[in-house]
PDB file of C-alpha atoms and ligand atoms in Angstrom:
ATOM      1  CA  UNK T 478      19.868 -79.361 -42.557  1.00 53.00           C
ATOM      2  CA  UNK T 479      19.295 -76.633 -45.003  1.00 57.00           C
ATOM      3  CA  UNK T 480      22.105 -75.943 -47.451  1.00 75.00           C
ATOM      4  CA  UNK T 481      24.097 -73.018 -46.913  1.00 91.00           C
ATOM      5  CA  UNK T 482      25.004 -70.284 -49.494  1.00 96.00           C
ATOM      6  CA  UNK T 483      28.417 -69.035 -50.232  1.00 97.00           C
ATOM      7  CA  UNK T 484      27.900 -65.681 -48.706  1.00 97.00           C
ATOM      8  CA  UNK T 485      26.345 -67.655 -45.475  1.00 98.00           C
ATOM      9  CA  UNK T 486      29.309 -69.635 -45.383  1.00 98.00           C
ATOM     10  CA  UNK T 487      31.725 -66.886 -46.016  1.00 98.00           C
ATOM     11  CA  UNK T 488      30.138 -64.985 -43.177  1.00 98.00           C
ATOM     12  CA  UNK T 489      30.784 -68.191 -40.704  1.00 98.00           C
ATOM     13  CA  UNK T 490      34.351 -67.863 -41.751  1.00 98.00           C
ATOM     14  CA  UNK T 491      34.347 -64.035 -40.790  1.00 98.00           C
ATOM     15  CA  UNK T 492      32.663 -64.931 -37.444  1.00 98.00           C
ATOM     16  CA  UNK T 493      35.544 -67.574 -37.061  1.00 98.00           C
ATOM     17  CA  UNK T 494      38.280 -64.993 -37.716  1.00 98.00           C
ATOM     18  CA  UNK T 495      37.102 -63.232 -34.587  1.00 98.00           C
ATOM     19  CA  UNK T 496      38.648 -66.105 -32.605  1.00 98.00           C
ATOM     20  CA  UNK T 497      42.006 -65.961 -34.273  1.00 98.00           C
ATOM     21  CA  UNK T 498      45.140 -66.170 -32.037  1.00 98.00           C
ATOM     22  CA  UNK T 499      47.619 -63.978 -33.972  1.00 98.00           C
ATOM     23  CA  UNK T 500      49.394 -61.706 -31.419  1.00 98.00           C
ATOM     24  CA  UNK T 501      52.552 -62.074 -33.534  1.00 98.00           C
ATOM     25  CA  UNK T 502      51.584 -61.388 -37.127  1.00 97.00           C
ATOM     26  CA  UNK T 503      48.270 -59.519 -36.355  1.00 97.00           C
ATOM     27  CA  UNK T 504      47.001 -61.225 -39.577  1.00 98.00           C
ATOM     28  CA  UNK T 505      43.509 -62.922 -38.377  1.00 98.00           C
ATOM     29  CA  UNK T 506      42.152 -65.469 -40.735  1.00 98.00           C
ATOM     30  CA  UNK T 507      38.951 -67.373 -40.275  1.00 98.00           C
ATOM     31  CA  UNK T 508      37.869 -70.573 -42.363  1.00 98.00           C
ATOM     32  CA  UNK T 509      34.454 -72.491 -42.312  1.00 98.00           C
ATOM     33  CA  UNK T 510      34.364 -75.796 -43.852  1.00 98.00           C
ATOM     34  CA  UNK T 511      31.309 -77.222 -45.044  1.00 98.00           C
ATOM     35  CA  UNK T 512      31.040 -81.023 -44.408  1.00 97.00           C
ATOM     36  CA  UNK T 513      28.941 -83.100 -47.040  1.00 93.00           C
ATOM     37  CA  UNK T 514      26.224 -83.686 -44.343  1.00 92.00           C
ATOM     38  CA  UNK T 515      25.560 -79.999 -44.059  1.00 96.00           C
ATOM     39  CA  UNK T 516      27.570 -79.400 -41.014  1.00 98.00           C
ATOM     40  CA  UNK T 517      29.711 -76.156 -40.749  1.00 98.00           C
ATOM     41  CA  UNK T 518      33.179 -76.633 -38.898  1.00 98.00           C
ATOM     42  CA  UNK T 519      34.761 -73.366 -38.223  1.00 98.00           C
ATOM     43  CA  UNK T 520      38.651 -72.868 -38.176  1.00 98.00           C
ATOM     44  CA  UNK T 521      40.912 -69.798 -37.236  1.00 98.00           C
ATOM     45  CA  UNK T 522      44.818 -69.417 -37.316  1.00 98.00           C
ATOM     46  CA  UNK T 523      46.618 -70.223 -34.138  1.00 98.00           C
ATOM     47  CA  UNK T 524      49.923 -68.739 -33.601  1.00 98.00           C
ATOM     48  CA  UNK T 525      52.552 -69.745 -31.200  1.00 98.00           C
ATOM     49  CA  UNK T 526      55.387 -68.129 -29.661  1.00 98.00           C
ATOM     50  CA  UNK T 527      57.359 -70.825 -31.268  1.00 98.00           C
ATOM     51  CA  UNK T 528      56.476 -69.801 -34.889  1.00 97.00           C
ATOM     52  CA  UNK T 529      56.717 -73.147 -36.554  1.00 97.00           C
ATOM     53  CA  UNK T 530      54.113 -74.476 -34.383  1.00 98.00           C
ATOM     54  CA  UNK T 531      51.533 -72.067 -36.048  1.00 98.00           C
ATOM     55  CA  UNK T 532      48.771 -73.542 -37.628  1.00 98.00           C
ATOM     56  CA  UNK T 533      46.455 -71.915 -40.328  1.00 98.00           C
ATOM     57  CA  UNK T 534      42.503 -71.234 -40.134  1.00 98.00           C
ATOM     58  CA  UNK T 535      41.794 -73.920 -43.063  1.00 98.00           C
ATOM     59  CA  UNK T 536      43.921 -76.615 -41.068  1.00 98.00           C
ATOM     60  CA  UNK T 537      42.377 -76.081 -37.800  1.00 98.00           C
ATOM     61  CA  UNK T 538      38.962 -76.408 -39.435  1.00 98.00           C
ATOM     62  CA  UNK T 539      40.051 -79.650 -41.131  1.00 98.00           C
ATOM     63  CA  UNK T 540      41.364 -80.968 -37.966  1.00 98.00           C
ATOM     64  CA  UNK T 541      38.134 -79.911 -35.716  1.00 98.00           C
ATOM     65  CA  UNK T 542      36.200 -81.487 -38.495  1.00 98.00           C
ATOM     66  CA  UNK T 543      37.986 -84.809 -38.789  1.00 98.00           C
ATOM     67  CA  UNK T 544      38.031 -84.979 -34.959  1.00 98.00           C
ATOM     68  CA  UNK T 545      34.218 -84.528 -34.754  1.00 98.00           C
ATOM     69  CA  UNK T 546      34.000 -87.351 -37.381  1.00 98.00           C
ATOM     70  CA  UNK T 547      33.523 -85.627 -40.795  1.00 97.00           C
ATOM     71  CA  UNK T 548      35.550 -86.777 -43.659  1.00 96.00           C
ATOM     72  CA  UNK T 549      34.113 -85.576 -46.860  1.00 95.00           C
ATOM     73  CA  UNK T 550      33.798 -81.838 -47.474  1.00 97.00           C
ATOM     74  CA  UNK T 551      32.022 -79.775 -50.304  1.00 97.00           C
ATOM     75  CA  UNK T 552      33.310 -76.502 -49.556  1.00 98.00           C
ATOM     76  CA  UNK T 553      35.547 -73.980 -47.556  1.00 98.00           C
ATOM     77  CA  UNK T 554      35.342 -70.251 -47.136  1.00 98.00           C
ATOM     78  CA  UNK T 555      38.370 -68.594 -46.188  1.00 98.00           C
ATOM     79  CA  UNK T 556      38.117 -64.802 -44.493  1.00 98.00           C
ATOM     80  CA  UNK T 557      41.235 -62.600 -43.912  1.00 97.00           C
ATOM     81  CA  UNK T 558      41.820 -59.128 -43.385  1.00 96.00           C
ATOM     82  CA  UNK T 559      39.442 -56.649 -45.616  1.00 94.00           C
ATOM     83  CA  UNK T 560      41.284 -55.145 -48.420  1.00 92.00           C
ATOM     84  CA  UNK T 561      43.420 -57.975 -49.705  1.00 92.00           C
ATOM     85  CA  UNK T 562      42.777 -61.219 -51.669  1.00 89.00           C
ATOM     86  CA  UNK T 563      43.550 -64.256 -49.662  1.00 93.00           C
ATOM     87  CA  UNK T 564      43.872 -67.865 -50.849  1.00 95.00           C
ATOM     88  CA  UNK T 565      45.159 -70.977 -49.040  1.00 98.00           C
ATOM     89  CA  UNK T 566      48.772 -71.436 -48.399  1.00 98.00           C
ATOM     90  CA  UNK T 567      50.278 -74.452 -49.877  1.00 97.00           C
ATOM     91  CA  UNK T 568      50.525 -76.879 -47.001  1.00 97.00           C
ATOM     92  CA  UNK T 569      46.607 -76.125 -46.582  1.00 98.00           C
ATOM     93  CA  UNK T 570      45.890 -77.130 -50.342  1.00 98.00           C
ATOM     94  CA  UNK T 571      47.769 -80.338 -49.572  1.00 97.00           C
ATOM     95  CA  UNK T 572      45.809 -80.920 -46.438  1.00 98.00           C
ATOM     96  CA  UNK T 573      42.642 -79.935 -48.188  1.00 98.00           C
ATOM     97  CA  UNK T 574      43.369 -82.155 -51.091  1.00 97.00           C
ATOM     98  CA  UNK T 575      43.435 -85.199 -48.681  1.00 96.00           C
ATOM     99  CA  UNK T 576      39.705 -85.044 -48.088  1.00 94.00           C
ATOM    100  CA  UNK T 577      38.784 -84.185 -51.615  1.00 92.00           C
ATOM    101  CA  UNK T 578      40.568 -86.635 -53.880  1.00 86.00           C
ATOM    102  CA  UNK T 579      38.442 -85.965 -56.770  1.00 93.00           C
ATOM    103  CA  UNK T 580      39.485 -82.224 -56.507  1.00 95.00           C
ATOM    104  CA  UNK T 581      35.763 -80.946 -56.361  1.00 95.00           C
ATOM    105  CA  UNK T 582      36.165 -79.150 -53.216  1.00 97.00           C
ATOM    106  CA  UNK T 583      34.940 -75.573 -53.742  1.00 98.00           C
ATOM    107  CA  UNK T 584      37.223 -73.132 -52.361  1.00 98.00           C
ATOM    108  CA  UNK T 585      35.468 -69.604 -51.742  1.00 98.00           C
ATOM    109  CA  UNK T 586      37.793 -66.531 -50.959  1.00 97.00           C
ATOM    110  CA  UNK T 587      37.269 -62.727 -51.109  1.00 96.00           C
ATOM    111  CA  UNK T 588      39.107 -60.505 -53.328  1.00 94.00           C
ATOM    112  CA  UNK T 589      40.393 -56.909 -52.034  1.00 93.00           C
ATOM    113  CA  UNK T 590      36.781 -55.196 -52.735  1.00 95.00           C
ATOM    114  CA  UNK T 591      35.194 -58.039 -50.667  1.00 93.00           C
ATOM    115  CA  UNK T 592      33.343 -60.067 -53.385  1.00 97.00           C
ATOM    116  CA  UNK T 593      33.178 -63.773 -52.978  1.00 97.00           C
ATOM    117  CA  UNK T 594      35.235 -66.116 -55.645  1.00 97.00           C
ATOM    118  CA  UNK T 595      34.854 -69.967 -55.956  1.00 97.00           C
ATOM    119  CA  UNK T 596      37.419 -72.033 -57.436  1.00 97.00           C
ATOM    120  CA  UNK T 597      38.315 -75.736 -56.636  1.00 98.00           C
ATOM    121  CA  UNK T 598      41.082 -77.344 -54.781  1.00 98.00           C
ATOM    122  CA  UNK T 599      42.093 -79.175 -58.447  1.00 97.00           C
ATOM    123  CA  UNK T 600      42.542 -75.733 -59.741  1.00 98.00           C
ATOM    124  CA  UNK T 601      44.522 -74.597 -56.827  1.00 98.00           C
ATOM    125  CA  UNK T 602      46.599 -77.513 -56.379  1.00 97.00           C
ATOM    126  CA  UNK T 603      46.794 -79.463 -59.745  1.00 95.00           C
ATOM    127  CA  UNK T 604      48.476 -82.918 -59.570  1.00 91.00           C
ATOM    128  CA  UNK T 605      48.492 -83.170 -55.658  1.00 91.00           C
ATOM    129  CA  UNK T 606      50.391 -85.778 -54.237  1.00 91.00           C
ATOM    130  CA  UNK T 607      47.849 -88.420 -53.021  1.00 90.00           C
ATOM    131  CA  UNK T 608      47.498 -91.624 -51.412  1.00 89.00           C
ATOM    132  CA  UNK T 609      47.678 -93.177 -54.905  1.00 88.00           C
ATOM    133  CA  UNK T 610      51.393 -91.897 -55.056  1.00 89.00           C
ATOM    134  CA  UNK T 611      51.948 -93.640 -52.102  1.00 87.00           C
ATOM    135  CA  UNK T 612      50.363 -96.988 -53.474  1.00 86.00           C
ATOM    136  CA  UNK T 613      52.516 -97.009 -56.497  1.00 77.00           C
ATOM    137  CA  UNK T 614      55.707 -96.479 -54.849  1.00 70.00           C
ATOM    138  CA  UNK T 615      58.446 -98.977 -53.878  1.00 74.00           C
ATOM    139  CA  UNK T 616      58.855 -97.346 -50.319  1.00 67.00           C
ATOM    140  CA  UNK T 617      62.251 -97.730 -50.160  1.00 68.00           C
TER     141      UNK T 617
HETATM  142 ZN1   ZN J1146      47.755 -72.423 -44.536  1.00 55.43          ZN
END
């Protein structure tokens, strides 16, 4: 599979945004998760009338990817409404870090002007809680 560049991955996130189910917030978000084998898994936010059951675009992409057998990822692009800078929420940062324990997962976002910016999950969630923390606990 040919490698995909940042702009193309963001374009797939924007396409996924079109499938968002956001009748309550009307805040549509799309994501495109790049697996290490080159597959791109889309995600979009899926809201629910029971607001707490809502799931973000980033996590729908992770869940769909894992269900399809992917466990290692190199990048995720996140596309929100035009004109605002949007990054992943804290819960999504934690979920992304689960599958990028070395912190190198690239996170692509757009600024208010639409320019793509790259950071890493380690920069967005330093000192993330991880399996190492569980292993070192006494669990009592
Ligand atoms: Zn989120």
